[in-house]
Amino acid sequence: MNTAEKTAEAMNYLQKYAPREYGKYLEFTQTLGGKGGLSPITLELILVALAVMSQCDMCITLHIENAASLGASREDILQAAFMSVAMGGSPKLMYMSYVFEALEDLFD
């Protein structure tokens, strides 16, 4: 099972066993995404950087896929991911392997 499938499985589990909490979480994140003037692609690139900063491999894959589906290029995604490395140093650099894996799946 790849990371995207694991992510979908986790979301399905939450929807089944914690629908109220998961629903509130989705409502909260959708509210944040609807405020201000940032475009959807910019928001996803920010989420790529935050996913690397949080060292969440499932989040990295999910947000890279979302950014790519909105038109982000490999270079856009790498730039966003490397911003986390600039702020977080070596530990974040190690998580770039998840970025490279997700990009290879999408762009090659």
Coordinates of N, CA and C in Angstrom, one line a residue:
M1 N 0.9 -1.2 0.0 CA 0.0 0.0 0.0 C 0.9 1.2 0.0
N2 N 0.7 2.1 -1.0 CA 1.5 3.4 -1.0 C 1.0 4.4 0.0
T3 N 1.7 5.5 0.1 CA 1.3 6.5 1.0 C 0.0 7.2 0.8
A4 N -0.4 7.4 -0.5 CA -1.7 8.0 -0.8 C -2.8 7.0 -0.4
E5 N -2.6 5.7 -0.6 CA -3.6 4.8 -0.1 C -3.7 4.7 1.4
K6 N -2.6 4.8 2.1 CA -2.6 4.8 3.5 C -3.3 6.1 4.0
T7 N -3.1 7.2 3.4 CA -3.8 8.4 3.8 C -5.3 8.3 3.6
A8 N -5.7 7.8 2.4 CA -7.1 7.6 2.2 C -7.7 6.6 3.2
E9 N -7.0 5.6 3.6 CA -7.5 4.6 4.6 C -7.7 5.3 5.9
A10 N -6.7 6.1 6.3 CA -6.8 6.9 7.6 C -8.0 7.8 7.6
M11 N -8.2 8.5 6.5 CA -9.3 9.4 6.4 C -10.7 8.7 6.5
N12 N -10.7 7.5 5.8 CA -12.0 6.7 5.8 C -12.2 6.2 7.2
Y13 N -11.2 5.8 7.9 CA -11.3 5.4 9.3 C -11.9 6.5 10.2
L14 N -11.3 7.7 10.0 CA -11.8 8.8 10.8 C -13.2 9.1 10.5
Q15 N -13.6 9.1 9.3 CA -14.9 9.4 8.9 C -15.9 8.4 9.4
K16 N -15.5 7.1 9.5 CA -16.3 6.1 10.1 C -16.4 6.1 11.6
Y17 N -15.3 6.3 12.3 CA -15.3 6.1 13.7 C -15.2 7.4 14.5
A18 N -15.0 8.5 13.8 CA -15.0 9.8 14.5 C -15.6 10.9 13.6
P19 N -16.8 10.6 13.1 CA -17.3 11.5 12.1 C -17.5 13.0 12.6
R20 N -17.9 13.1 13.9 CA -18.1 14.5 14.4 C -16.8 15.2 14.5
E21 N -15.8 14.6 15.1 CA -14.5 15.3 15.2 C -13.9 15.6 13.9
Y22 N -13.9 14.6 13.0 CA -13.3 14.7 11.7 C -14.1 15.8 10.9
G23 N -15.4 15.8 11.0 CA -16.2 16.8 10.3 C -15.9 18.2 10.7
K24 N -15.7 18.4 12.0 CA -15.3 19.7 12.6 C -13.9 20.1 12.1
Y25 N -13.0 19.1 12.1 CA -11.7 19.4 11.6 C -11.7 19.9 10.1
L26 N -12.5 19.2 9.3 CA -12.6 19.5 7.9 C -13.3 20.9 7.7
E27 N -14.3 21.2 8.5 CA -14.9 22.5 8.5 C -13.9 23.6 8.8
F28 N -13.1 23.4 9.9 CA -12.1 24.3 10.3 C -11.1 24.6 9.2
T29 N -10.6 23.5 8.6 CA -9.6 23.7 7.5 C -10.2 24.4 6.3
Q30 N -11.4 24.1 6.0 CA -12.1 24.7 4.8 C -12.3 26.2 5.1
T31 N -12.7 26.5 6.3 CA -12.8 27.9 6.7 C -11.5 28.7 6.5
L32 N -10.4 28.1 6.9 CA -9.1 28.8 6.8 C -8.8 29.0 5.3
G33 N -9.1 28.0 4.5 CA -8.8 28.0 3.1 C -9.6 29.1 2.3
G34 N -10.7 29.4 2.9 CA -11.6 30.4 2.2 C -11.4 31.8 2.6
K35 N -10.5 32.1 3.5 CA -10.3 33.5 3.9 C -9.1 34.1 3.1
G36 N -9.1 35.4 3.0 CA -8.0 36.1 2.4 C -7.9 35.9 0.9
G37 N -6.9 36.4 0.3 CA -6.7 36.4 -1.1 C -5.8 35.4 -1.7
L38 N -5.3 34.4 -0.9 CA -4.4 33.5 -1.4 C -5.1 32.5 -2.4
S39 N -4.4 32.2 -3.5 CA -5.0 31.3 -4.4 C -5.0 29.8 -3.9
P40 N -5.8 28.9 -4.4 CA -5.8 27.5 -4.0 C -4.4 26.9 -4.2
I41 N -3.7 27.2 -5.3 CA -2.4 26.7 -5.5 C -1.4 27.2 -4.5
T42 N -1.4 28.4 -4.2 CA -0.5 29.0 -3.1 C -0.8 28.4 -1.8
L43 N -2.0 28.2 -1.4 CA -2.4 27.5 -0.2 C -1.8 26.1 -0.1
E44 N -1.9 25.4 -1.2 CA -1.4 24.0 -1.3 C 0.1 24.0 -1.2
L45 N 0.8 25.0 -1.8 CA 2.3 25.0 -1.7 C 2.7 25.4 -0.3
I46 N 1.9 26.2 0.4 CA 2.2 26.5 1.8 C 2.0 25.2 2.6
L47 N 1.0 24.4 2.3 CA 0.8 23.2 3.0 C 1.9 22.1 2.7
V48 N 2.4 22.2 1.5 CA 3.6 21.3 1.2 C 4.7 21.7 2.2
A49 N 5.0 23.0 2.3 CA 6.1 23.4 3.2 C 5.8 23.0 4.7
L50 N 4.6 23.2 5.1 CA 4.2 22.9 6.4 C 4.2 21.4 6.7
A51 N 3.9 20.6 5.7 CA 4.0 19.1 5.8 C 5.4 18.6 6.0
V52 N 6.3 19.2 5.3 CA 7.7 18.9 5.4 C 8.2 19.3 6.8
M53 N 7.8 20.6 7.2 CA 8.2 21.1 8.5 C 7.7 20.2 9.6
S54 N 6.5 19.6 9.4 CA 5.8 18.8 10.4 C 6.3 17.3 10.4
Q55 N 7.1 17.0 9.4 CA 7.7 15.7 9.2 C 6.5 14.6 9.1
C56 N 5.5 15.0 8.3 CA 4.4 14.1 8.1 C 4.4 13.5 6.7
D57 N 4.8 12.3 6.5 CA 5.0 11.7 5.2 C 3.6 11.6 4.5
M58 N 2.6 11.3 5.2 CA 1.3 11.2 4.5 C 0.8 12.6 4.1
C59 N 1.1 13.6 4.9 CA 0.7 15.0 4.6 C 1.5 15.5 3.4
I60 N 2.8 15.1 3.3 CA 3.6 15.5 2.2 C 3.0 15.0 0.9
T61 N 2.7 13.7 0.9 CA 2.2 13.1 -0.4 C 0.8 13.7 -0.7
L62 N 0.0 13.9 0.2 CA -1.4 14.5 0.0 C -1.3 15.9 -0.6
H63 N -0.5 16.7 0.0 CA -0.4 18.1 -0.4 C 0.4 18.3 -1.7
I64 N 1.3 17.4 -2.0 CA 2.0 17.5 -3.3 C 1.1 17.1 -4.4
E65 N 0.3 16.0 -4.1 CA -0.7 15.6 -5.1 C -1.7 16.7 -5.4
N66 N -2.2 17.4 -4.3 CA -3.2 18.5 -4.4 C -2.6 19.6 -5.2
A67 N -1.3 20.0 -4.8 CA -0.7 21.1 -5.5 C -0.5 20.8 -7.0
A68 N -0.1 19.6 -7.3 CA 0.1 19.2 -8.7 C -1.2 19.2 -9.5
S69 N -2.3 18.8 -8.8 CA -3.6 18.7 -9.5 C -4.1 20.2 -9.8
L70 N -3.6 21.1 -9.0 CA -4.0 22.5 -9.3 C -3.1 23.2 -10.3
G71 N -2.0 22.5 -10.7 CA -1.1 23.1 -11.7 C 0.3 23.4 -11.3
A72 N 0.6 23.1 -10.0 CA 2.0 23.4 -9.5 C 2.9 22.5 -10.3
S73 N 4.1 23.1 -10.6 CA 5.1 22.3 -11.3 C 6.0 21.6 -10.3
R74 N 6.8 20.7 -10.8 CA 7.8 20.1 -9.9 C 8.7 21.1 -9.2
E75 N 9.1 22.2 -10.0 CA 9.9 23.2 -9.4 C 9.2 24.0 -8.4
D76 N 7.9 24.3 -8.6 CA 7.1 25.0 -7.6 C 7.1 24.2 -6.3
I77 N 6.8 22.9 -6.4 CA 6.7 22.1 -5.2 C 8.1 22.0 -4.5
L78 N 9.1 21.8 -5.2 CA 10.5 21.7 -4.6 C 10.8 23.0 -3.9
Q79 N 10.5 24.1 -4.5 CA 10.8 25.4 -3.9 C 10.0 25.5 -2.5
A80 N 8.8 25.2 -2.5 CA 8.0 25.2 -1.3 C 8.6 24.3 -0.3
A81 N 8.9 23.1 -0.7 CA 9.5 22.1 0.3 C 10.8 22.6 0.8
F82 N 11.6 23.1 0.0 CA 13.0 23.6 0.5 C 12.9 24.8 1.4
M83 N 11.8 25.5 1.4 CA 11.6 26.6 2.4 C 11.6 26.0 3.8
S84 N 11.0 24.8 4.0 CA 11.1 24.1 5.3 C 12.5 23.8 5.7
V85 N 13.3 23.3 4.7 CA 14.7 23.0 5.0 C 15.4 24.2 5.4
A86 N 15.1 25.4 4.7 CA 15.8 26.6 5.1 C 15.5 27.0 6.6
M87 N 14.2 26.7 7.0 CA 13.8 27.1 8.3 C 14.1 26.0 9.4
G88 N 14.2 24.7 8.9 CA 14.2 23.6 9.9 C 15.5 22.9 9.9
G89 N 16.4 23.1 8.9 CA 17.7 22.5 8.9 C 17.7 21.0 8.5
S90 N 18.7 20.3 8.9 CA 18.9 18.9 8.6 C 17.7 18.0 8.8
P91 N 17.0 18.0 9.9 CA 15.9 17.1 10.1 C 14.9 17.3 8.9
K92 N 14.7 18.5 8.5 CA 13.7 18.7 7.4 C 14.3 18.2 6.1
L93 N 15.6 18.3 5.9 CA 16.3 17.9 4.7 C 16.0 16.4 4.5
M94 N 16.0 15.6 5.6 CA 15.8 14.2 5.6 C 14.4 13.8 5.1
Y95 N 13.5 14.7 5.3 CA 12.1 14.4 4.9 C 11.9 14.8 3.4
M96 N 12.9 15.4 2.8 CA 12.8 15.6 1.3 C 12.7 14.3 0.6
S97 N 13.1 13.2 1.1 CA 13.0 11.9 0.4 C 11.5 11.6 0.1
Y98 N 10.6 12.0 1.0 CA 9.2 11.8 0.7 C 8.7 12.8 -0.4
V99 N 9.3 13.9 -0.4 CA 8.9 14.9 -1.5 C 9.4 14.3 -2.8
F100 N 10.6 13.8 -2.9 CA 11.2 13.2 -4.1 C 10.3 12.0 -4.6
E101 N 9.9 11.2 -3.6 CA 9.1 10.0 -4.0 C 7.8 10.4 -4.6
A102 N 7.1 11.4 -3.9 CA 5.8 11.8 -4.4 C 6.0 12.5 -5.8
L103 N 7.0 13.3 -6.0 CA 7.2 13.9 -7.3 C 7.5 12.9 -8.4
E104 N 8.3 11.9 -8.1 CA 8.6 10.8 -9.1 C 7.3 10.1 -9.5
D105 N 6.4 9.9 -8.5 CA 5.1 9.2 -8.8 C 4.3 10.1 -9.7
L106 N 4.3 11.4 -9.5 CA 3.5 12.3 -10.3 C 4.0 12.8 -11.6
F107 N 5.3 13.1 -11.7 CA 5.9 13.7 -12.8 C 6.8 12.9 -13.7
D108 N 7.0 11.6 -13.3 CA 7.8 10.8 -14.2 C 7.1 9.6 -14.8

